[in-house]
Short mmCIF file of C-alpha atoms and ligand atoms in Angstrom, two decimals:
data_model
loop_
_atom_site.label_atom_id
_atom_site.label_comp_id
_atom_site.label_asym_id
_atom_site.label_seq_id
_atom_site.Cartn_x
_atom_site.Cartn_y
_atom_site.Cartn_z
CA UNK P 1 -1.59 8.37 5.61
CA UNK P 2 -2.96 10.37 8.45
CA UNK P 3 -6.24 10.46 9.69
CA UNK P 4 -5.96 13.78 8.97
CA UNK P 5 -5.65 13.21 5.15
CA UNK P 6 -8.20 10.35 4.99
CA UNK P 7 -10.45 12.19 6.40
CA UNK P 8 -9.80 14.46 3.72
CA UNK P 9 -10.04 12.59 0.90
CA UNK P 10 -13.11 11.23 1.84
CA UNK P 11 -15.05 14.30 1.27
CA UNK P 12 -12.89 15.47 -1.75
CA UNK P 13 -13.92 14.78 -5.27
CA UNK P 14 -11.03 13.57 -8.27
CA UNK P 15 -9.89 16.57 -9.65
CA UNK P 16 -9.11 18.03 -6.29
CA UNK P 17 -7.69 14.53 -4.91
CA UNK P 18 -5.44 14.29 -8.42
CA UNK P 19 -3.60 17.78 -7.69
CA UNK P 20 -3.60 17.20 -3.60
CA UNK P 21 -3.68 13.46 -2.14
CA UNK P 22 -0.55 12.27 -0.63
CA UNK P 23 0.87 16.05 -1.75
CA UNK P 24 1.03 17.96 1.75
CA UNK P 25 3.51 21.25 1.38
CA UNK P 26 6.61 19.70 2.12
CA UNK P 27 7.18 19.85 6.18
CA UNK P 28 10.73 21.33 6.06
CA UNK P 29 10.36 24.30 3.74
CA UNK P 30 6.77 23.99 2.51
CA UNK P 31 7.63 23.52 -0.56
CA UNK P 32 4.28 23.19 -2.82
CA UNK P 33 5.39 20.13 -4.79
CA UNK P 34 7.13 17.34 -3.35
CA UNK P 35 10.66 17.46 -3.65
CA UNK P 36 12.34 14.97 -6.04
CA UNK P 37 14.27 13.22 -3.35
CA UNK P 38 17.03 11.59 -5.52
CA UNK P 39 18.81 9.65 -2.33
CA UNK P 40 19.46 6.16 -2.43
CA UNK P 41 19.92 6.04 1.81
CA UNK P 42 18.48 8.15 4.85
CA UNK P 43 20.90 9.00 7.59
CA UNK P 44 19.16 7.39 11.53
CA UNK P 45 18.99 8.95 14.74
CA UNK P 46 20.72 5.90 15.71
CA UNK P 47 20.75 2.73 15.34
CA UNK P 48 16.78 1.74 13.83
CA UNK P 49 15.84 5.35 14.45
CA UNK P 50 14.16 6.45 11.18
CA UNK P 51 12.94 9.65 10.15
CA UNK P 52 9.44 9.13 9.04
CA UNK P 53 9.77 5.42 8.62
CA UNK P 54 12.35 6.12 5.54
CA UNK P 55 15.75 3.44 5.89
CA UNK P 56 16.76 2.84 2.00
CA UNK P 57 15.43 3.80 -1.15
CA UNK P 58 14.33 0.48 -2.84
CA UNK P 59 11.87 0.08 0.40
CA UNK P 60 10.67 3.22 0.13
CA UNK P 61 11.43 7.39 -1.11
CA UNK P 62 9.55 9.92 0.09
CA UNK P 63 8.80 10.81 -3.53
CA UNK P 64 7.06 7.67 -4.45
CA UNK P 65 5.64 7.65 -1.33
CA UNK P 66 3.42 10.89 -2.45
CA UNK P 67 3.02 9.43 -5.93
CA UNK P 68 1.62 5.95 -4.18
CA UNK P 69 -1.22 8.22 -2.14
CA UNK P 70 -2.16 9.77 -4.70
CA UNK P 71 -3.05 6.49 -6.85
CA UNK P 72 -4.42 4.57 -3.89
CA UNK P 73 -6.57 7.84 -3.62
CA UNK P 74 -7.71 8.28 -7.05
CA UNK P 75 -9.02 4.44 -7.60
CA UNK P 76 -10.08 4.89 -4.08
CA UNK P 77 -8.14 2.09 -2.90
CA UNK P 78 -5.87 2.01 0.48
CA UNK P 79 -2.52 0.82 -1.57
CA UNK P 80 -1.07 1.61 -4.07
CA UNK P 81 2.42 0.88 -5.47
CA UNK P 82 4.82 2.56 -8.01
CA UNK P 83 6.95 0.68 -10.46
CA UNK P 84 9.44 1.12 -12.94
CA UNK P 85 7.21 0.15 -15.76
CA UNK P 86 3.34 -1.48 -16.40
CA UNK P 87 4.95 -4.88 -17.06
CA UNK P 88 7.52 -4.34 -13.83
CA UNK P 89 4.05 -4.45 -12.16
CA UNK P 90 2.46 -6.71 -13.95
CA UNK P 91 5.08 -9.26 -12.93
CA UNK P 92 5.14 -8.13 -9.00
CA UNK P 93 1.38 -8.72 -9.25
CA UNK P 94 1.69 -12.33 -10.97
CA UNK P 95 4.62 -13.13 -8.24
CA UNK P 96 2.87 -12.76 -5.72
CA UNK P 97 -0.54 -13.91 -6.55
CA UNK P 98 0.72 -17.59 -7.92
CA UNK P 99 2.59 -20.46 -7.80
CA UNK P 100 3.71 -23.07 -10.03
CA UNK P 101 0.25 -24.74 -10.84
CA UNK P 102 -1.73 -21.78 -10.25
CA UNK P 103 -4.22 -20.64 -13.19
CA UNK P 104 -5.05 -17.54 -14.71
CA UNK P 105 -7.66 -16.57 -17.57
CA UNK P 106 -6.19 -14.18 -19.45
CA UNK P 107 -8.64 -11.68 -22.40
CA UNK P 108 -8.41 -12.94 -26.15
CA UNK P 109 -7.21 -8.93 -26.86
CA UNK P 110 -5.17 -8.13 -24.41
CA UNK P 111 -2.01 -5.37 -24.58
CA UNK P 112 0.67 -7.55 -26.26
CA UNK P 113 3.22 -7.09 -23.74
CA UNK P 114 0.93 -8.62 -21.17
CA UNK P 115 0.11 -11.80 -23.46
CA UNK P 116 4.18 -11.97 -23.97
CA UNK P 117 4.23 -12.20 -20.24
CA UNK P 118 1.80 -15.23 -19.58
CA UNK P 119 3.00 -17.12 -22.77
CA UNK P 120 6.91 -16.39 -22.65
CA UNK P 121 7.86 -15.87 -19.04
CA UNK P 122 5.15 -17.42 -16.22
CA UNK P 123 4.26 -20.39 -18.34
CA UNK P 124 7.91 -21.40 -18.23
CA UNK P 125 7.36 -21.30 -13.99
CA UNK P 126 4.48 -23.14 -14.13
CA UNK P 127 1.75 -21.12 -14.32
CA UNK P 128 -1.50 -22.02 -16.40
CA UNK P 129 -2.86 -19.60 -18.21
CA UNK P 130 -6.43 -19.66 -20.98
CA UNK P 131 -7.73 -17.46 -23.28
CA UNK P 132 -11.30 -15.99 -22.92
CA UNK P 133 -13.91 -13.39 -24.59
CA UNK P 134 -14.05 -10.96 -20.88
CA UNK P 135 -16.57 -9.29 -22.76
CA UNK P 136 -18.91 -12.77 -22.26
CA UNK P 137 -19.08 -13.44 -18.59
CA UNK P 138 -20.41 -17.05 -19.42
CA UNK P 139 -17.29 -17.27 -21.87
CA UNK P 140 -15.30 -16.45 -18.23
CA UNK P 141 -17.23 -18.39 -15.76
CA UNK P 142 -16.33 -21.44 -18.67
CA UNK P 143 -12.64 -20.81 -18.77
CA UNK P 144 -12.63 -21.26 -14.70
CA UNK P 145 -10.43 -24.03 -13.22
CA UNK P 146 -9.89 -25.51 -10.00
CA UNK P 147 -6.72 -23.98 -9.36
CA UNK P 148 -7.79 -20.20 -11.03
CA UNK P 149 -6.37 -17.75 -8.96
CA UNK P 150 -7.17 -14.91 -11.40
CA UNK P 151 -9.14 -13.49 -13.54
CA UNK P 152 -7.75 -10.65 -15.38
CA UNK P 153 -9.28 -8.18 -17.80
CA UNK P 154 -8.49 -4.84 -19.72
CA UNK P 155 -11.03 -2.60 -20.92
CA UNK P 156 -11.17 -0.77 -22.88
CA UNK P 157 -8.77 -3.40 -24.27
CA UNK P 158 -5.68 -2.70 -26.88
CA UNK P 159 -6.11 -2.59 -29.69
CA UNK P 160 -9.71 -3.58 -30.20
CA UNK P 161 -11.31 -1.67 -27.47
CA UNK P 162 -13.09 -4.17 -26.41
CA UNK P 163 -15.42 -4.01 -23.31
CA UNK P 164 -15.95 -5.85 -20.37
CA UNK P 165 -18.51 -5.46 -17.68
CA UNK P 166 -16.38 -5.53 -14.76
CA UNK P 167 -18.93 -5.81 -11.84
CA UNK P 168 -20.33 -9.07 -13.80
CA UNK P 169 -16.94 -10.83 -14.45
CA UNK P 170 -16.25 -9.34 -10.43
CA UNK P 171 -18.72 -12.00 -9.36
CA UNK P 172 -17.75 -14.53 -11.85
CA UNK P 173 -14.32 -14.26 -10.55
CA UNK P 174 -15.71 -14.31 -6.47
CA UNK P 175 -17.65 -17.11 -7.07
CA UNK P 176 -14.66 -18.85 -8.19
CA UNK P 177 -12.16 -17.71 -5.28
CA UNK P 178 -10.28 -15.57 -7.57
CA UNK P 179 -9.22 -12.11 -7.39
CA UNK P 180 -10.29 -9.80 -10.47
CA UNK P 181 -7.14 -8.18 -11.94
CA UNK P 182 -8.30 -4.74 -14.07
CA UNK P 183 -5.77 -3.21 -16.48
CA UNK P 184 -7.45 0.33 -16.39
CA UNK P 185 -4.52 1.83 -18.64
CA UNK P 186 -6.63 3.03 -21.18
CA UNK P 187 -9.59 4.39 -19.32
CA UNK P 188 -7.35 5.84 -16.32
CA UNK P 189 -9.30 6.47 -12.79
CA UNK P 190 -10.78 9.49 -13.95
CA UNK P 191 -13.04 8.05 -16.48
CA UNK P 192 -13.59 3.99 -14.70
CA UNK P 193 -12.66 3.08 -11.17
CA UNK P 194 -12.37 -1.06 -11.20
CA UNK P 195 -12.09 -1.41 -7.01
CA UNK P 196 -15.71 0.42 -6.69
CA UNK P 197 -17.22 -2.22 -9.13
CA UNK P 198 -15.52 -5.09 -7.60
CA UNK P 199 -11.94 -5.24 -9.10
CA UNK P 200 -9.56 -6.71 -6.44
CA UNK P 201 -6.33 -5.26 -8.38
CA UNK P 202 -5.84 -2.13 -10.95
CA UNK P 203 -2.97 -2.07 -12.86
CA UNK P 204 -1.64 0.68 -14.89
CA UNK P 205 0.97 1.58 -17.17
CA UNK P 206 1.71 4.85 -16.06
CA UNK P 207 3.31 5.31 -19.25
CA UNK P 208 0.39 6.44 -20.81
CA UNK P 209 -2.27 8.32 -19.52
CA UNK P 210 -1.36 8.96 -16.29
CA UNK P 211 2.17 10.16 -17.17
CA UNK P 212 0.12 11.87 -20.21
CA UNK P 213 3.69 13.87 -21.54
CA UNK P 214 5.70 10.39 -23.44
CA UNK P 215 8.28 11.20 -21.01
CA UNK P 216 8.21 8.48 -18.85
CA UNK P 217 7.74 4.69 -18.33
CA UNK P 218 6.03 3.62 -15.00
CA UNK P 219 3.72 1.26 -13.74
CA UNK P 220 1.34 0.72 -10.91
CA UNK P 221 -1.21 -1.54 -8.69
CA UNK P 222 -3.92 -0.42 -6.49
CA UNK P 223 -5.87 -2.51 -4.22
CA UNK P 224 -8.14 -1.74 -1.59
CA UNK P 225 -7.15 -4.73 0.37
CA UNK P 226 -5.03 -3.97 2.94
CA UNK P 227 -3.24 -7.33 3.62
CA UNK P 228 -2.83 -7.64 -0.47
CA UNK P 229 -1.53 -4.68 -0.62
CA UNK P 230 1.05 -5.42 2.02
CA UNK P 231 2.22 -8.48 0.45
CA UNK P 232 2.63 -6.86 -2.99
CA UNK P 233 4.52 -4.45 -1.02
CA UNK P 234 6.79 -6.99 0.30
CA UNK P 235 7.59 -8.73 -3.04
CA UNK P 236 7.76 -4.99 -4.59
CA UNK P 237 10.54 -4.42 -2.30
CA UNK P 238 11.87 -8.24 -2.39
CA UNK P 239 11.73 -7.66 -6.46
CA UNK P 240 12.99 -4.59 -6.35
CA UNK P 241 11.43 -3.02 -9.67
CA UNK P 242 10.35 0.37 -7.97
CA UNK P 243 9.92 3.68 -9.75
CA UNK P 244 12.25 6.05 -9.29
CA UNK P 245 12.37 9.17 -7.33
CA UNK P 246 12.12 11.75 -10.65
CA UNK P 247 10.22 8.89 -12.47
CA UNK P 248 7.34 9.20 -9.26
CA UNK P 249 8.03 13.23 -9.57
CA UNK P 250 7.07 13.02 -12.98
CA UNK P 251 3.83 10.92 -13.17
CA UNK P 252 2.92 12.90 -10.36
CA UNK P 253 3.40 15.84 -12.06
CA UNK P 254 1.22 14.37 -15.12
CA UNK P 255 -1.90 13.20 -12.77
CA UNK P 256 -2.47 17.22 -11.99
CA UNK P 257 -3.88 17.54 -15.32
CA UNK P 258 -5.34 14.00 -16.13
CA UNK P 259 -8.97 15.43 -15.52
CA UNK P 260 -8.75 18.46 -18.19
CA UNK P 261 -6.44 16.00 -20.32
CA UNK P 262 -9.03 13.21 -20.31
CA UNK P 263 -12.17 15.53 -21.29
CA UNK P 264 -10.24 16.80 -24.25
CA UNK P 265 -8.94 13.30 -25.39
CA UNK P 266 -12.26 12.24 -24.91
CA UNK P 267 -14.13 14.97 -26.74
CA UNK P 268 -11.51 15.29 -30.30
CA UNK P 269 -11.56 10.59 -29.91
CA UNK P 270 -15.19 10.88 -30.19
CA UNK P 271 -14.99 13.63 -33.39
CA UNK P 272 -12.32 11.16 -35.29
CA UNK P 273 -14.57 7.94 -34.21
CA UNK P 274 -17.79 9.95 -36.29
CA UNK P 275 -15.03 10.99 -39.11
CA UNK P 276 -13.83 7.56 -39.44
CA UNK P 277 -17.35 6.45 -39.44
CA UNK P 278 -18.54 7.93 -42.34
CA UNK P 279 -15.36 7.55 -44.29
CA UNK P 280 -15.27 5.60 -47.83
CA UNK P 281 -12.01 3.97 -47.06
CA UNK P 282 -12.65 3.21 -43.78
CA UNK P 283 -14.62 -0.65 -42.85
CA UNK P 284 -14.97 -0.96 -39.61
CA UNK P 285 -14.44 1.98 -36.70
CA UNK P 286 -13.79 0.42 -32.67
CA UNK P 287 -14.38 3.04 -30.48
CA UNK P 288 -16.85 2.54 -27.31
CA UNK P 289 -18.82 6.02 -27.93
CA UNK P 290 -20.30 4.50 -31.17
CA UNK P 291 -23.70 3.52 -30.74
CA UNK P 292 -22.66 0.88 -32.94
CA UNK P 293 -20.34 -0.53 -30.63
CA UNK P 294 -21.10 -3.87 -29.34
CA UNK P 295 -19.91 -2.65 -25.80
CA UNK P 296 -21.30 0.92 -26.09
CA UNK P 297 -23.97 0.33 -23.45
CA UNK P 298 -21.66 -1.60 -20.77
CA UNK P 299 -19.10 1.05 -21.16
CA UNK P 300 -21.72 4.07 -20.74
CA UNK P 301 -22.88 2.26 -17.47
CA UNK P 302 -19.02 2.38 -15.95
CA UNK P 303 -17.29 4.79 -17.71
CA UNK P 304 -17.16 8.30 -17.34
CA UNK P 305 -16.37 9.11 -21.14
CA UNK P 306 -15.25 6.82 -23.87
CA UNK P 307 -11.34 7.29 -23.67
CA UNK P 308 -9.10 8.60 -26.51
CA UNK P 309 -7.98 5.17 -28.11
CA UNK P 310 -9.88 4.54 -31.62
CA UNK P 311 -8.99 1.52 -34.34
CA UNK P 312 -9.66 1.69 -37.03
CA UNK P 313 -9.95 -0.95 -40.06
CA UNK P 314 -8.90 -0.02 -43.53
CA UNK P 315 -10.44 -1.03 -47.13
CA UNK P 316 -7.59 -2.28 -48.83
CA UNK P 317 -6.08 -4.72 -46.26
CA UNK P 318 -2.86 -4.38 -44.76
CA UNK P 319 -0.57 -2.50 -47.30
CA UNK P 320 -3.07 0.26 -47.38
CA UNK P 321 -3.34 0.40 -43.19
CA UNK P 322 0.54 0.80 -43.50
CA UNK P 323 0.43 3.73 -46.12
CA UNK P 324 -2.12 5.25 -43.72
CA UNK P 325 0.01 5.16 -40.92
CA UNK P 326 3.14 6.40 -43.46
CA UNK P 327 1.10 9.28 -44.81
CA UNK P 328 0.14 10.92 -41.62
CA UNK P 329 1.74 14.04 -40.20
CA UNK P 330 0.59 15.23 -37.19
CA UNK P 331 -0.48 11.96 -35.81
CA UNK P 332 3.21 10.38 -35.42
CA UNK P 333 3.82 7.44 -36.60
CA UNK P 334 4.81 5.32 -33.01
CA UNK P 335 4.42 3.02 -30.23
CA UNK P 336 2.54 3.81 -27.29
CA UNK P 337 -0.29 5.86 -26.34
CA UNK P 338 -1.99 8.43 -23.96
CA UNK P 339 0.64 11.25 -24.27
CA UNK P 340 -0.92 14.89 -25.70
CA UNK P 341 0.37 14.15 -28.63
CA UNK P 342 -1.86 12.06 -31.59
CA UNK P 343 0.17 8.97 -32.36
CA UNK P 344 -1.17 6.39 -35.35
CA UNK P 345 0.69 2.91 -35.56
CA UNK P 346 -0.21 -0.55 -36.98
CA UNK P 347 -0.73 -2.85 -34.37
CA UNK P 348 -0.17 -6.12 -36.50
CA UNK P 349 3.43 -4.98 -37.15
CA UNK P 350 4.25 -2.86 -34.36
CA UNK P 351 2.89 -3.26 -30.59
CA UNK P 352 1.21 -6.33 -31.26
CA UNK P 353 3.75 -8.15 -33.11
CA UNK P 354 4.25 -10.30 -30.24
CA UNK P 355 0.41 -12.16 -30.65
CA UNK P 356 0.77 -13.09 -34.53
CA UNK P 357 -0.10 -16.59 -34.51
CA UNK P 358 -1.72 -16.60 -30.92
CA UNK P 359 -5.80 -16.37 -29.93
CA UNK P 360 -4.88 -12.48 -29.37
CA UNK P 361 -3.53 -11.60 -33.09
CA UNK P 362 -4.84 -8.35 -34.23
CA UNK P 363 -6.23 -7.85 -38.05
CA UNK P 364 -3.64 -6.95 -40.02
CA UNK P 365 -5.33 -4.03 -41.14
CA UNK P 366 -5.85 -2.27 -38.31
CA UNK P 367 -4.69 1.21 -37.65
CA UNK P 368 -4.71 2.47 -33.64
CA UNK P 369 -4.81 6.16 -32.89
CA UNK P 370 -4.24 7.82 -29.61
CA UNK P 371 -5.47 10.83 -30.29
CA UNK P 372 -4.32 13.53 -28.50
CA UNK P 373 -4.90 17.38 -27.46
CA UNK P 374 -4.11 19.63 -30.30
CA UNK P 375 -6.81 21.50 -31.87
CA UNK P 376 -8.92 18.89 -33.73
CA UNK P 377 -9.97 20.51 -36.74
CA UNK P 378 -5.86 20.38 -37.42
CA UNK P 379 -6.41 16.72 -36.41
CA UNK P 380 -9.31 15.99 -38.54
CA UNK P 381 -7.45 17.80 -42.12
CA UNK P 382 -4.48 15.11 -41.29
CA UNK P 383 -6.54 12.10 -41.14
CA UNK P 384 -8.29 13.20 -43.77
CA UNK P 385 -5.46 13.59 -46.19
CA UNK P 386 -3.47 10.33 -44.60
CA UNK P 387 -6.51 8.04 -46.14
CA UNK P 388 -6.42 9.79 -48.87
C1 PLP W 401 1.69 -0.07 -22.29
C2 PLP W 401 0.74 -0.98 -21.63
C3 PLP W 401 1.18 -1.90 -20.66
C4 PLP W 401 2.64 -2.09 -20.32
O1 PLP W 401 3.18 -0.96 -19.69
P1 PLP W 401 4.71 -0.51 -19.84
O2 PLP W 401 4.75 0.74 -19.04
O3 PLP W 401 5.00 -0.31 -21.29
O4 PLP W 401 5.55 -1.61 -19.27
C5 PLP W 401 0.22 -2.68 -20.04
N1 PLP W 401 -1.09 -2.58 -20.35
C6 PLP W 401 -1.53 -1.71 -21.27
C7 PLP W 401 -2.99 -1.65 -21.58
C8 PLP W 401 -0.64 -0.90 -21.96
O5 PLP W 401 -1.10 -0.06 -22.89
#
């Protein structure tokens, strides 16, 4: 980045950093948008003489390059790195944080992929790994080892939108030498920004929000550390899971709108959280707006808004969750999250299929909506009818 554009940024609030930071009009034919530079190699003035510092695509495209300013700038951190998918980063992240030995405490509802990750793949090269309650800082300070080199949290948390107070587990974890890992997926840097409370990593699946159209998979990590962000960096580009040139064009392309996206997510989340509140068939409702909410309080404090995710549990146990999810219309029945479209699935069976048995299984009858941007009184008749 330039001074220029630092400078910039530093007086510029989110909305105008999500449409502008690390977008300049393209130098050769100003170009508005950045081009979708689908090259794999970059011709050189001679031998080691690269055009703006670009050599081979893997290292770096000029594409992600714009996409990578933009989310270093938007969780106001200096780094930030594209990948092809949340769990491609997730795994750059745990490479280059540990070794064989290491220890990590992990949250008792964490996204199921994440928990597959720990239990299936860096357990088998060594690396320790214990469950904890992140929304209890004592529960973390108690899961601490000797050899913890990281504490990581989500919240709000999948499915169960849990909360954690990040700034208290942020000391828990300095105290303890290890660096605070924040999966900020489901709040997204508009509505929570981890670094500014003392995160020391974000990580997102830029799948979801950030992407916002269910048109892409990506991931990312942010750090305002400057020699962490230079060794994720290296093992990025030792690893080689990097987000493609269109990939980076299109979560680019979805981050314009995250701010208007978010309030409306935010706004028709909180109307189904009420509706599902009141409801007959309905037990229990997770959603962080709730004054009800166990979390409601610590989540006011460092979020923007509440988010769009909401659980929901249903009177009848599992089989009726299931006919809930198979009755609705608009709210499609699928995987995922974050898009502007409502999706409804049941996280026992579907995304979370992966923690039955484990310290992070779900209820089994639990229904997750994403709820999206359509016009919520549409949303509200569908619900409605789906519980019948
Ligand atoms: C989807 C998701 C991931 C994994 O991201 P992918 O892009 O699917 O690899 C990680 N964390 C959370 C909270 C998620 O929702």
């Amino acid at each position: 980045m330039s001074d220029q554009h630092t400078d910039r940024n530093a007086v510029q609030r989110f909305e105008t950093l999500a449409i502008h930071a690390g977008q300049e009009p393209d130098a050769a034919t100003g170009a508005v948008v950045p081009p979708i530079h689908q090259v794999s190699t970059f011709k050189q003035d001679g031998v080691g003489g690269l055009r703006g510092g670009y050599e081979y695509s893997r290292s770096a495209n000029p594409t992600r390059t714009a996409l990578e300013e933009n989310l270093a700038a938007l969780e106001g951190g200096r780094r930030g790195l594209a990948f092809a998918s949340g769990l491609a980063a997730e795994d750059c992240l745990l490479r280059t944080l540990l070794t064989p030995g290491d220890h990590v405490v992990i949250p008792n509802d964490a996204y199921g992929g994440t928990f597959r990750l720990f239990a299936k793949v860096a357990e088998r090269w060594g690396v320790q790994w214990s469950v904890a309650d992140s929304s209890d800082p004592a529960a973390v300070r108690a899961a601490l080892r000797p050899r913890t080199k990281a504490v990581w949290v989500e919240t709000p948390s999948n499915p169960l939108l849990g909360i954690t107070d990040i700034a208290a587990v942020a000391d828990v974890a300095r105290t303890a030498g290890a660096r605070l890992v924040v999966d900020n997926t489901f709040a997204s840097p508009y509505l929570q920004q981890p670094l500014a409370l003392g995160a020391d990593v974000v990580v997102h699946s830029t799948t979801k929000y950030m992407g916002g159209h269910s048109d892409v998979v990506g991931g990312a990590l942010i750090t305002a550390d400057t020699a962490l962000g230079e060794e994720l960096a290296f093992h990025q580009n030792a690893m080689g899971a990097i987000a493609g040139p269109f990939d980076s064009w299109l979560v680019m392309r979805g981050i314009k709108t995250l701010a208007v996206r978010m309030d409306r997510h935010c706004a028709n989340a909180a109307r189904i959280a009420e509706l599902l509140a009141a409801h007959p068939k309905v037990t229990r409702v997770y959603y962080p707006g709730l004054d009800s909410h166990p979390g409601h309080e610590t989540a006011a404090k460092q979020m923007r808004d509440f988010g769009g995710m909401v659980s929901f549990q249903v009177a009848g146990g599992e089989e009726a969750a299931v006919e809930v999810c198979n009755r609705a219309k608009l709210f499609t029945l699928g995987e995922s999250l974050g898009g502007v479209e409502s999706l409804i699935e049941h996280p026992g069976r579907m995304t979370h299929a992966s923690a039955a048995g484990s310290a992070l299984e779900v209820p089994s009858d639990l229904v997750r909506l994403s709820v999206g941007i359509e016009a919520i009184d549409d949303l509200v008749e569908d619900l409605t009818r789906a519980l019948g």
